[in-house]
XYZ file of N, CA and C in Angstrom:
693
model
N 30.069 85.568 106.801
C 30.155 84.136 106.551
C 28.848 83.487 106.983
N 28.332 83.035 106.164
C 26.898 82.791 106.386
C 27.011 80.665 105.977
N 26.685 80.483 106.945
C 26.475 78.773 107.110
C 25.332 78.086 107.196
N 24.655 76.719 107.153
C 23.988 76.155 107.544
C 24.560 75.261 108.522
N 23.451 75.214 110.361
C 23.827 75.086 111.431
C 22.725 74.102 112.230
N 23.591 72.730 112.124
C 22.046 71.529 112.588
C 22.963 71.520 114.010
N 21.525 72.033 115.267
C 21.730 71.855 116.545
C 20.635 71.078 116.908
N 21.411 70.411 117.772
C 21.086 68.819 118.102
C 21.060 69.311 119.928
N 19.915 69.840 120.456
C 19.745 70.015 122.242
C 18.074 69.610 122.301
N 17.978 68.851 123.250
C 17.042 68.635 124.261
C 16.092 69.407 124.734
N 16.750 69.965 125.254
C 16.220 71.447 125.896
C 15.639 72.397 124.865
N 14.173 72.540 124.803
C 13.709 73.466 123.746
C 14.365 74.979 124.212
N 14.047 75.229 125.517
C 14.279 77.147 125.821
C 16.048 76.955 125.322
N 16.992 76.194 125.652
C 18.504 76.165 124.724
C 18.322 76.310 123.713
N 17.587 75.481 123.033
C 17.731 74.995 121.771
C 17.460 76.464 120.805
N 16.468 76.904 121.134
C 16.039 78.213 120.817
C 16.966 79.370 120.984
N 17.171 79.319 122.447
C 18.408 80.443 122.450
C 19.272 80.429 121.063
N 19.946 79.287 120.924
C 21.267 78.917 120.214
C 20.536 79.170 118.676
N 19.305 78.952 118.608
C 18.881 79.220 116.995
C 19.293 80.392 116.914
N 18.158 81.430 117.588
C 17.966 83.285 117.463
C 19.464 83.738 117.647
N 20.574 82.904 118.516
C 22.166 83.662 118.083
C 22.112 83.292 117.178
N 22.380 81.990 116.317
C 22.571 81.740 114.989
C 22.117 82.456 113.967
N 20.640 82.663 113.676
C 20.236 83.475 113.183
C 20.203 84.821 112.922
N 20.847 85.810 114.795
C 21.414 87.120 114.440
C 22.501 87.282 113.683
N 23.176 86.271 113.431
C 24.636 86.418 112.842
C 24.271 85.742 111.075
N 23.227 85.615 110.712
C 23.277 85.208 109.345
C 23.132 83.868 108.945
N 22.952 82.610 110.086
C 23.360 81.644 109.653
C 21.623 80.956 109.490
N 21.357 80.094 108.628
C 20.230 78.876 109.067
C 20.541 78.147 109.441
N 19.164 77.802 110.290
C 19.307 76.899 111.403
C 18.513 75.797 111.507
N 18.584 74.238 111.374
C 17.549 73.231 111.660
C 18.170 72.892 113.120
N 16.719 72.691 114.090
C 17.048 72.929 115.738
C 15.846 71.167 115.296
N 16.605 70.139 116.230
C 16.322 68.879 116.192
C 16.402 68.223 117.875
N 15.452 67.406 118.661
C 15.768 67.370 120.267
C 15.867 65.831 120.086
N 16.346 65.046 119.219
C 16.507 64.014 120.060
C 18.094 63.164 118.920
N 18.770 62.150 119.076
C 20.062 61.837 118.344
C 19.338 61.141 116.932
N 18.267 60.475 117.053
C 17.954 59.852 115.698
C 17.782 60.667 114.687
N 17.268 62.310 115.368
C 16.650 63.032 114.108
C 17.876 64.027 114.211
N 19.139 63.616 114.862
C 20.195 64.510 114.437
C 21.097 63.688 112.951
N 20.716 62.383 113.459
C 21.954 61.505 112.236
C 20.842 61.913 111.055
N 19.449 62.107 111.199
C 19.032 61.485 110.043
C 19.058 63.075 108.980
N 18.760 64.142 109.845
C 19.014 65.544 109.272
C 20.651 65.494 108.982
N 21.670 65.495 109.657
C 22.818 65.674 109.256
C 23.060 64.455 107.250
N 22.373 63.581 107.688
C 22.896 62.775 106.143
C 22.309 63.642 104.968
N 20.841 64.139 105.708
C 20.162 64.372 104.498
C 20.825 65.450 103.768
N 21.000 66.645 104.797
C 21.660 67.755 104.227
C 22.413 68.281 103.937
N 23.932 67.844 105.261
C 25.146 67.898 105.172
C 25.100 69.229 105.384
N 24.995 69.419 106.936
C 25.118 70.824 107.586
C 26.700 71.590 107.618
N 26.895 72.384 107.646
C 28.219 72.658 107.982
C 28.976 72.693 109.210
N 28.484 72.514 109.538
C 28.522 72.576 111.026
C 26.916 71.613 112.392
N 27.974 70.827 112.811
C 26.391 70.273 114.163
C 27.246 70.749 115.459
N 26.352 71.723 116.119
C 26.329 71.818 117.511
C 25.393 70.644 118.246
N 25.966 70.078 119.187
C 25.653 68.631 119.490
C 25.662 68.673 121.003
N 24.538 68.326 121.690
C 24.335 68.139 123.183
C 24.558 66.530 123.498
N 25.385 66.208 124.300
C 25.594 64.907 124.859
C 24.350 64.088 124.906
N 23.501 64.909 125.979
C 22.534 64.084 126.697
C 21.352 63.860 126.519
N 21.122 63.441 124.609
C 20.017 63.692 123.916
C 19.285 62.465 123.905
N 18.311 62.009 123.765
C 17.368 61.233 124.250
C 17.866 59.965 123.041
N 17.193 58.980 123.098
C 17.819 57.878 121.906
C 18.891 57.641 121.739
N 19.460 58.303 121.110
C 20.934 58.111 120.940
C 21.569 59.139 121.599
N 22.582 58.785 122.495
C 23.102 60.072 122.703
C 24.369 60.874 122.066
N 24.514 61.627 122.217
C 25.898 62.816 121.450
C 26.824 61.708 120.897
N 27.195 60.841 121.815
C 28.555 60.318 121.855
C 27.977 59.291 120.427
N 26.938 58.550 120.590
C 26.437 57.981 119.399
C 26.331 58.441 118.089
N 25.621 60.050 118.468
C 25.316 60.676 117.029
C 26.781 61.153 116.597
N 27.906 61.059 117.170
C 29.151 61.626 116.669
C 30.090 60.158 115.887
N 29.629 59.425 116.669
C 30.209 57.529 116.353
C 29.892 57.598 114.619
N 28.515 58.099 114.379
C 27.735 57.875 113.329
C 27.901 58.466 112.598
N 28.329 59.784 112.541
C 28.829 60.754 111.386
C 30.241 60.292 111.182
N 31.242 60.168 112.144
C 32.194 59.811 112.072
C 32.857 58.890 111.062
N 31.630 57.920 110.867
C 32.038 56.694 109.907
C 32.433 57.174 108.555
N 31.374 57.839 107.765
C 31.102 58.685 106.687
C 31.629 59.718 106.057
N 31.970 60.798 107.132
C 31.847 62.088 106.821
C 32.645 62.736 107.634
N 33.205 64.073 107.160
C 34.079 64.973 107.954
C 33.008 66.134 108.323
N 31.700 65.987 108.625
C 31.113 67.494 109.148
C 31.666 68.135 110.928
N 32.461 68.999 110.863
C 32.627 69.808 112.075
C 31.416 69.517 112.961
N 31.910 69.182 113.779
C 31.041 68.811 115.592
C 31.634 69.504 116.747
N 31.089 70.551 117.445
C 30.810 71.420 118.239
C 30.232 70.835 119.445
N 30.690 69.953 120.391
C 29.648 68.800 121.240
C 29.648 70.417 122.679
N 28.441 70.164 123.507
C 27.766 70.422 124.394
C 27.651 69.666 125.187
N 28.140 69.665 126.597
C 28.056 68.777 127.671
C 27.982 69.527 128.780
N 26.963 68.924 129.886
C 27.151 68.993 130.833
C 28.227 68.302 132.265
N 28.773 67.059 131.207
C 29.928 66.626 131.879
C 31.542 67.328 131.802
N 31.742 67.612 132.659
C 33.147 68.338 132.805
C 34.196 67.180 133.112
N 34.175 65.907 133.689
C 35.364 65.002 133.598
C 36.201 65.457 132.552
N 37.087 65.367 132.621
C 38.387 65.273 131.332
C 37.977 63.803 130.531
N 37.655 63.025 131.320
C 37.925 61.647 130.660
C 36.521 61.464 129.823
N 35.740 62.566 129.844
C 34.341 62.369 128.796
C 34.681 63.449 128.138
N 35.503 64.515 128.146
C 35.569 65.719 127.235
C 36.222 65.110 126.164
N 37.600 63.866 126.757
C 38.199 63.596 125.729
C 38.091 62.224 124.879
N 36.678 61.087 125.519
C 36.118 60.698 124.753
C 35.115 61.774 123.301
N 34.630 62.336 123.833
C 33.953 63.065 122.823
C 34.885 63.618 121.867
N 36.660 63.881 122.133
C 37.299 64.417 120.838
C 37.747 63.114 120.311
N 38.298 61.886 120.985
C 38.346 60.778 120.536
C 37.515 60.435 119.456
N 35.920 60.229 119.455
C 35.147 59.654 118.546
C 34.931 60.620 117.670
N 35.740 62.089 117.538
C 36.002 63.052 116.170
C 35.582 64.514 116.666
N 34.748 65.258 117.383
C 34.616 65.507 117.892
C 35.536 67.055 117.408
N 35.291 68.444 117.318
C 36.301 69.285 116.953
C 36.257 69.676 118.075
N 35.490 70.303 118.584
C 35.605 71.225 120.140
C 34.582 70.775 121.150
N 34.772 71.592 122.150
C 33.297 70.935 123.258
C 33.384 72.238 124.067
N 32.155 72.321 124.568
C 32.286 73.618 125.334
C 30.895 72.927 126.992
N 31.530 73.291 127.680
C 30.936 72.350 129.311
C 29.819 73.814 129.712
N 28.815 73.280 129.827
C 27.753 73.610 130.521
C 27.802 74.625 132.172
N 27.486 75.203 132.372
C 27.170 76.696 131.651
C 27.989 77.396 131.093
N 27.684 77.704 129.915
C 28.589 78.354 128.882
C 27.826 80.077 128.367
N 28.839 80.822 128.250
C 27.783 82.012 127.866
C 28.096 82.167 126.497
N 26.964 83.034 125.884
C 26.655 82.875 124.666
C 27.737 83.515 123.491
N 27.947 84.550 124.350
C 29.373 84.915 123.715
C 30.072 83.926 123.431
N 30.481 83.305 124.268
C 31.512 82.221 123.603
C 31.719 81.482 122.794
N 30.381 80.945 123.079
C 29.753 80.044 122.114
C 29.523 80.557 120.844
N 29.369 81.432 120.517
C 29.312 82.300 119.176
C 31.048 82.454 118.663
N 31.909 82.528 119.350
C 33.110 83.054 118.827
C 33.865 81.644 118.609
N 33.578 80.719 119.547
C 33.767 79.149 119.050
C 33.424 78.754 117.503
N 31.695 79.262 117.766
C 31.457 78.426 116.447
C 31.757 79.458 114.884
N 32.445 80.797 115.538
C 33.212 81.756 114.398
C 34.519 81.165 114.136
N 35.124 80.147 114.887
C 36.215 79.691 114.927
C 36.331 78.554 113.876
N 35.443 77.757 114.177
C 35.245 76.007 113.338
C 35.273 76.986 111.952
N 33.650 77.477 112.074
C 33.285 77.822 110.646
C 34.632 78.700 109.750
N 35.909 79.397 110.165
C 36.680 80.095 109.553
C 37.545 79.149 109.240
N 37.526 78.066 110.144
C 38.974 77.407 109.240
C 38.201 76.171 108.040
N 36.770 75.545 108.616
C 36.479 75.067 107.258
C 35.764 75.349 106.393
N 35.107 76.802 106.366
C 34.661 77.114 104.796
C 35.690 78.135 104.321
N 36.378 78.773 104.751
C 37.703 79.997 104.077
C 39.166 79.282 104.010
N 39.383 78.424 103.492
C 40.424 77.861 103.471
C 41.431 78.962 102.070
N 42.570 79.588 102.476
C 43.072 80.770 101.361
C 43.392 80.116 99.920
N 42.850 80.893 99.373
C 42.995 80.079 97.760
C 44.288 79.841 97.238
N 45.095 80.856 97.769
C 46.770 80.680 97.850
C 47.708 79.917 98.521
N 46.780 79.248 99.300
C 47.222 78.014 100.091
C 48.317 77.211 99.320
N 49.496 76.888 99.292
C 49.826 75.887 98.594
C 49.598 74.265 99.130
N 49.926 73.322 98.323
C 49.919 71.859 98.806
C 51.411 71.655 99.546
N 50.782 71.268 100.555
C 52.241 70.452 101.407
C 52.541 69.389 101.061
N 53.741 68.903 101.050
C 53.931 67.525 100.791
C 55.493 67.336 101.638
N 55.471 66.232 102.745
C 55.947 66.071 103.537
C 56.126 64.410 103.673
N 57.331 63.731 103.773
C 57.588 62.262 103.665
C 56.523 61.506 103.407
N 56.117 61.345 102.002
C 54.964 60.411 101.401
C 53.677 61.477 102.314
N 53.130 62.187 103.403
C 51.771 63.157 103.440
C 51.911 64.275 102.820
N 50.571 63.958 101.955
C 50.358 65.511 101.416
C 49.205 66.046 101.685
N 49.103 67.593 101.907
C 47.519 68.172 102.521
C 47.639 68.905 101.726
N 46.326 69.397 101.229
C 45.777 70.485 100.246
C 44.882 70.796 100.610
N 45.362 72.243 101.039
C 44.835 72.946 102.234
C 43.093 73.504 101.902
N 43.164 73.924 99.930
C 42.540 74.058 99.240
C 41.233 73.223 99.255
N 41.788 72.571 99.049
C 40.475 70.743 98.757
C 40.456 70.433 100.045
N 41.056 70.765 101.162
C 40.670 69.843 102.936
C 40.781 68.337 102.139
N 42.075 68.452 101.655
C 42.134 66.852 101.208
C 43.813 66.203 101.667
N 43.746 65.414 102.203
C 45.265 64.427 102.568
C 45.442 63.343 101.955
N 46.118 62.785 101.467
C 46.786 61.526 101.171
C 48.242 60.822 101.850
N 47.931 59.728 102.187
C 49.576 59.416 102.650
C 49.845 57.928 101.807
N 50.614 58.225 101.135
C 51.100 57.110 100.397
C 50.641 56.689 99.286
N 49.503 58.068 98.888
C 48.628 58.136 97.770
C 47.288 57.535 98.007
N 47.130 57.178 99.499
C 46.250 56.860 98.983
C 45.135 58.012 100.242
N 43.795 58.498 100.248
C 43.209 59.454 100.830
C 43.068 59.254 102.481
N 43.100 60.193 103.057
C 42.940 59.835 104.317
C 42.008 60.677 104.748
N 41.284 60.485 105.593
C 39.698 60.582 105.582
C 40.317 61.532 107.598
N 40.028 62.961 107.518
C 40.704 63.815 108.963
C 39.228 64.711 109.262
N 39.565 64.324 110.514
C 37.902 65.655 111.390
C 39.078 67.187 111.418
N 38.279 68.108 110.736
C 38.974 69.639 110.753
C 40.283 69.641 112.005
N 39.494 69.422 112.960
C 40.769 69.453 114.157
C 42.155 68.788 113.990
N 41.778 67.466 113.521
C 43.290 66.213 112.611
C 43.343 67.455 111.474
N 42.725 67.866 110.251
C 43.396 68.501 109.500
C 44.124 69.889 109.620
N 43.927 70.570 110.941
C 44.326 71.566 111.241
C 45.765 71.546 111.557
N 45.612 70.440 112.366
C 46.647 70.343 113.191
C 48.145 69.452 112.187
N 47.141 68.972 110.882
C 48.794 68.474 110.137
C 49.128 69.091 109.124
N 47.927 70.591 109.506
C 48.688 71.881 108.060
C 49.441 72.415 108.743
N 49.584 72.531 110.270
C 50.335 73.576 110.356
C 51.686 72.990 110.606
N 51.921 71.245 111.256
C 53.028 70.259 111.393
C 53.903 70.237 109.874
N 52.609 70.153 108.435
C 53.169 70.036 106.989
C 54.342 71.204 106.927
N 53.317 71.856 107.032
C 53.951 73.786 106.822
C 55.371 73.931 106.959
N 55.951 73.492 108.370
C 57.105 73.184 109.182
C 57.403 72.077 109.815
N 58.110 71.038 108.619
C 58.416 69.791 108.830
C 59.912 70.198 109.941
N 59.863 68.885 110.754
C 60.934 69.122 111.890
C 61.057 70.109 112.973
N 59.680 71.023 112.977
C 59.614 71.720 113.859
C 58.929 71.337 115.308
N 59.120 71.227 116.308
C 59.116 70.683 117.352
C 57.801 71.857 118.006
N 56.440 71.241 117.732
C 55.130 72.024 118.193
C 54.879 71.466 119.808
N 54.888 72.757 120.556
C 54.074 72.091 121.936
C 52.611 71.950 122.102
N 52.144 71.394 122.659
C 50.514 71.054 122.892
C 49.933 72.332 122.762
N 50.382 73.348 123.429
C 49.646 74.632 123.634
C 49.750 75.579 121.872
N 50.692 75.177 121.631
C 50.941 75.688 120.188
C 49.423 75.087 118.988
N 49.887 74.045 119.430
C 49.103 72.843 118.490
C 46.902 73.235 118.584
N 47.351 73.465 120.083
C 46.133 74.006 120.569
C 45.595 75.288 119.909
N 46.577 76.146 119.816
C 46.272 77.183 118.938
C 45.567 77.245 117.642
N 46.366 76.401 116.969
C 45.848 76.046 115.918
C 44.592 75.240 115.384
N 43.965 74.608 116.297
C 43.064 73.699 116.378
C 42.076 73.939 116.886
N 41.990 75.301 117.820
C 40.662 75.980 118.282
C 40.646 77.294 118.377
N 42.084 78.017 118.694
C 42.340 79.481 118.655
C 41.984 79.612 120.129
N 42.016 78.779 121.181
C 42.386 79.098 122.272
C 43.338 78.697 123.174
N 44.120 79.173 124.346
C 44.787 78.911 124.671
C 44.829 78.160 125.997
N 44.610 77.035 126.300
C 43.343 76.712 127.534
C 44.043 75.704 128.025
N 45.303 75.676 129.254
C 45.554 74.360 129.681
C 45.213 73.249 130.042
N 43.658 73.571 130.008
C 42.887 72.670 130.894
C 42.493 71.401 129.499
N 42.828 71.968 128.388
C 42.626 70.966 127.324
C 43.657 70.660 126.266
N 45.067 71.146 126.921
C 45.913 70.271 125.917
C 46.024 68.790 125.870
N 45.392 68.034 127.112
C 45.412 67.069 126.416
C 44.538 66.469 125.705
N 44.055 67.148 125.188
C 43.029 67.093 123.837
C 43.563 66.738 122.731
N 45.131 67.680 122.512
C 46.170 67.420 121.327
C 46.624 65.822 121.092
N 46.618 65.542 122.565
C 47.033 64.052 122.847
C 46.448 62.584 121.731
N 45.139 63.379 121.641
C 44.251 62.454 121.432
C 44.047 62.642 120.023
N 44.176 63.807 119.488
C 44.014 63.696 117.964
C 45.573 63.615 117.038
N 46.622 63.436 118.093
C 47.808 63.294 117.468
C 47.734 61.239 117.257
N 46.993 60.536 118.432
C 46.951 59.333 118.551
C 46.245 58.835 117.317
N 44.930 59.704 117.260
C 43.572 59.488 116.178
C 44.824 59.476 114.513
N 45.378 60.564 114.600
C 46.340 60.735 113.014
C 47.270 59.891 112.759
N 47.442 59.244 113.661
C 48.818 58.193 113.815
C 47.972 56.708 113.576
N 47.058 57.158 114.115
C 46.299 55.360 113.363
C 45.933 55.345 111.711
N 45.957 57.360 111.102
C 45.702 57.238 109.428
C 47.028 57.377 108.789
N 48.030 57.390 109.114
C 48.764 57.674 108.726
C 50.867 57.200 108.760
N 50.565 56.189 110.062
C 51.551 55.545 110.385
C 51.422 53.771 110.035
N 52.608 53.379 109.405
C 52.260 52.112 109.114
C 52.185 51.242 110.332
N 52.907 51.665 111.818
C 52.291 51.158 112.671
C 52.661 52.070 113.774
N 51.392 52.197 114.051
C 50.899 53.427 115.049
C 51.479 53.321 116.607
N 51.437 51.969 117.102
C 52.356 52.191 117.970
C 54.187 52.494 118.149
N 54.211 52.703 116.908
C 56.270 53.079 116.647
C 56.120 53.926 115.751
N 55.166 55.218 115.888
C 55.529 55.529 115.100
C 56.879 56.819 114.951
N 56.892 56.832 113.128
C 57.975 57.097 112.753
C 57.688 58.618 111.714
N 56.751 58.877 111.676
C 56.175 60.372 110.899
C 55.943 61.360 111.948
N 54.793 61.003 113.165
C 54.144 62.212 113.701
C 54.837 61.640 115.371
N 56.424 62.237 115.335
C 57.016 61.272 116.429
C 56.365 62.235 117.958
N 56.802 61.309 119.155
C 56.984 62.633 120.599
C 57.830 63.258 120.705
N 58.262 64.221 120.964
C 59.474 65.129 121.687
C 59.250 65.044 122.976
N 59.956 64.157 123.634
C 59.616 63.812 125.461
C 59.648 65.802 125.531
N 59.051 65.703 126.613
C 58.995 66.875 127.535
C 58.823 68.082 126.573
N 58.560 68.050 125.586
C 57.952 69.579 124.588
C 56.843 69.286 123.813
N 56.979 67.825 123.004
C 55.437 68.046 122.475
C 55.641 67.090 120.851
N 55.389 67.441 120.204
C 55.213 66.888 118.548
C 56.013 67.152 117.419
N 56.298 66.442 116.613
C 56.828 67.422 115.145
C 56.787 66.154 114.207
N 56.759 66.945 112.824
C 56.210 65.956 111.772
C 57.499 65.743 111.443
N 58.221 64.593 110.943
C 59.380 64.584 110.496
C 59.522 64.437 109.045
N 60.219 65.375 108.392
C 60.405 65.850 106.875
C 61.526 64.924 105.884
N 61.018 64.481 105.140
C 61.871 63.671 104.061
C 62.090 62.287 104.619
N 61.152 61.265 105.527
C 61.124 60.394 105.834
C 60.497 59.488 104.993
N 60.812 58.415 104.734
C 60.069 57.728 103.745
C 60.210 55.738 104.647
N 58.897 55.741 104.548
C 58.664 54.534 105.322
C 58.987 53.397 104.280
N 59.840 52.399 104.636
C 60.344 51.316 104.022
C 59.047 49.985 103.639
């Protein structure tokens, strides 16, 4: 699986590292050190992927992610040296697919970004379309509609409402959900799920604070509810 891969670090000796992995594995690479010349490469080319360092000069991460965000669904891979929870999960807030905290080894980081890249360029051609109380995903096209009309999801939101479509009324826990949305199993970031179940409920509920599609299950977790039709 061979990609194009815009990394957005500061740090030239990183920045480099992260090319030459990229590059052992097949992929090209535009390596960019500061946030202006990450928005302005990401429009031009439409990378498949941006690995993204927080703490980039001009604009930082959290900016250059604000900015794609508006536009575009390109997978974001953010890099931080902040470990708070409450900045890991701003950064999935403003779209954000994964984040991986500083020092990270390279292994990982390679099997992460084998992760993004498998669920959005191999989507199975046999996929069928879900269609679930007025949402439909097509798993095919990475395309949703609710109520006909398109709804605009970062891979992580679309991951997470193929596999809710799939099995309407099934009652998913965070760690489940987690599965699906990064392929790891990591308590330290289910409430990550938190935040992109909130993010889907503002595209998709006629009002997001009641809502009535992507409800809670106190004390287990989520489930999409099947054959609901909003009045």
């Amino acid at each position: 699986m061979c990609a194009h891969i815009l990394v957005a670090e500061d740090n030239e000796m990183q920045a480099d590292l992260i090319r030459r992995l990229l590059v052992r594995e097949g992929h090209t690479t535009v390596v960019v050190h500061d946030g202006r010349a990450a928005i302005d490469e990401a429009k031009s080319r439409r990378p498949d992927l941006v690995v993204l360092d927080l703490m980039l000069p001009g604009v930082d991460g959290y900016g250059v992610c604000r900015v794609l965000r508006q536009d575009d669904d390109i997978p974001v891979l953010m890099l931080t040296a902040r470990s708070a929870e409450e900045d890991v999960l701003l950064g999935l807030d403003l779209g954000a697919d994964d984040y991986m905290t500083k020092p990270y080894s390279a292994r990982e980081l390679m099997a992460r970004i084998r992760i993004v890249l498998r669920r959005t360029l191999r989507p199975a051609e046999d996929s069928p379309v879900l269609r679930v109380g007025g949402i439909t995903v097509d798993p095919v096209r990475h395309l949703v509609t609710c109520d006909d009309a398109t709804v605009t999801c970062t891979p992580g939101e679309f991951a997470i409402l193929r596999a809710m479509a799939a099995e309407p009324d099934r009652v998913f826990s965070r760690r489940q959900l987690l599965h699906h949305t990064r392929g790891h199993d990591r308590a330290s970031t289910e409430r990550a799920i938190d935040v992109h179940i909130m993010n889907l409920r503002k595209k998709v509920e006629p009002d997001p604070r009641r809502p009535v599609r992507l409800v809670t299950v106190f004390g287990v977790g989520y489930k999409l509810v099947g054959g609901h039709h909003v009045p």
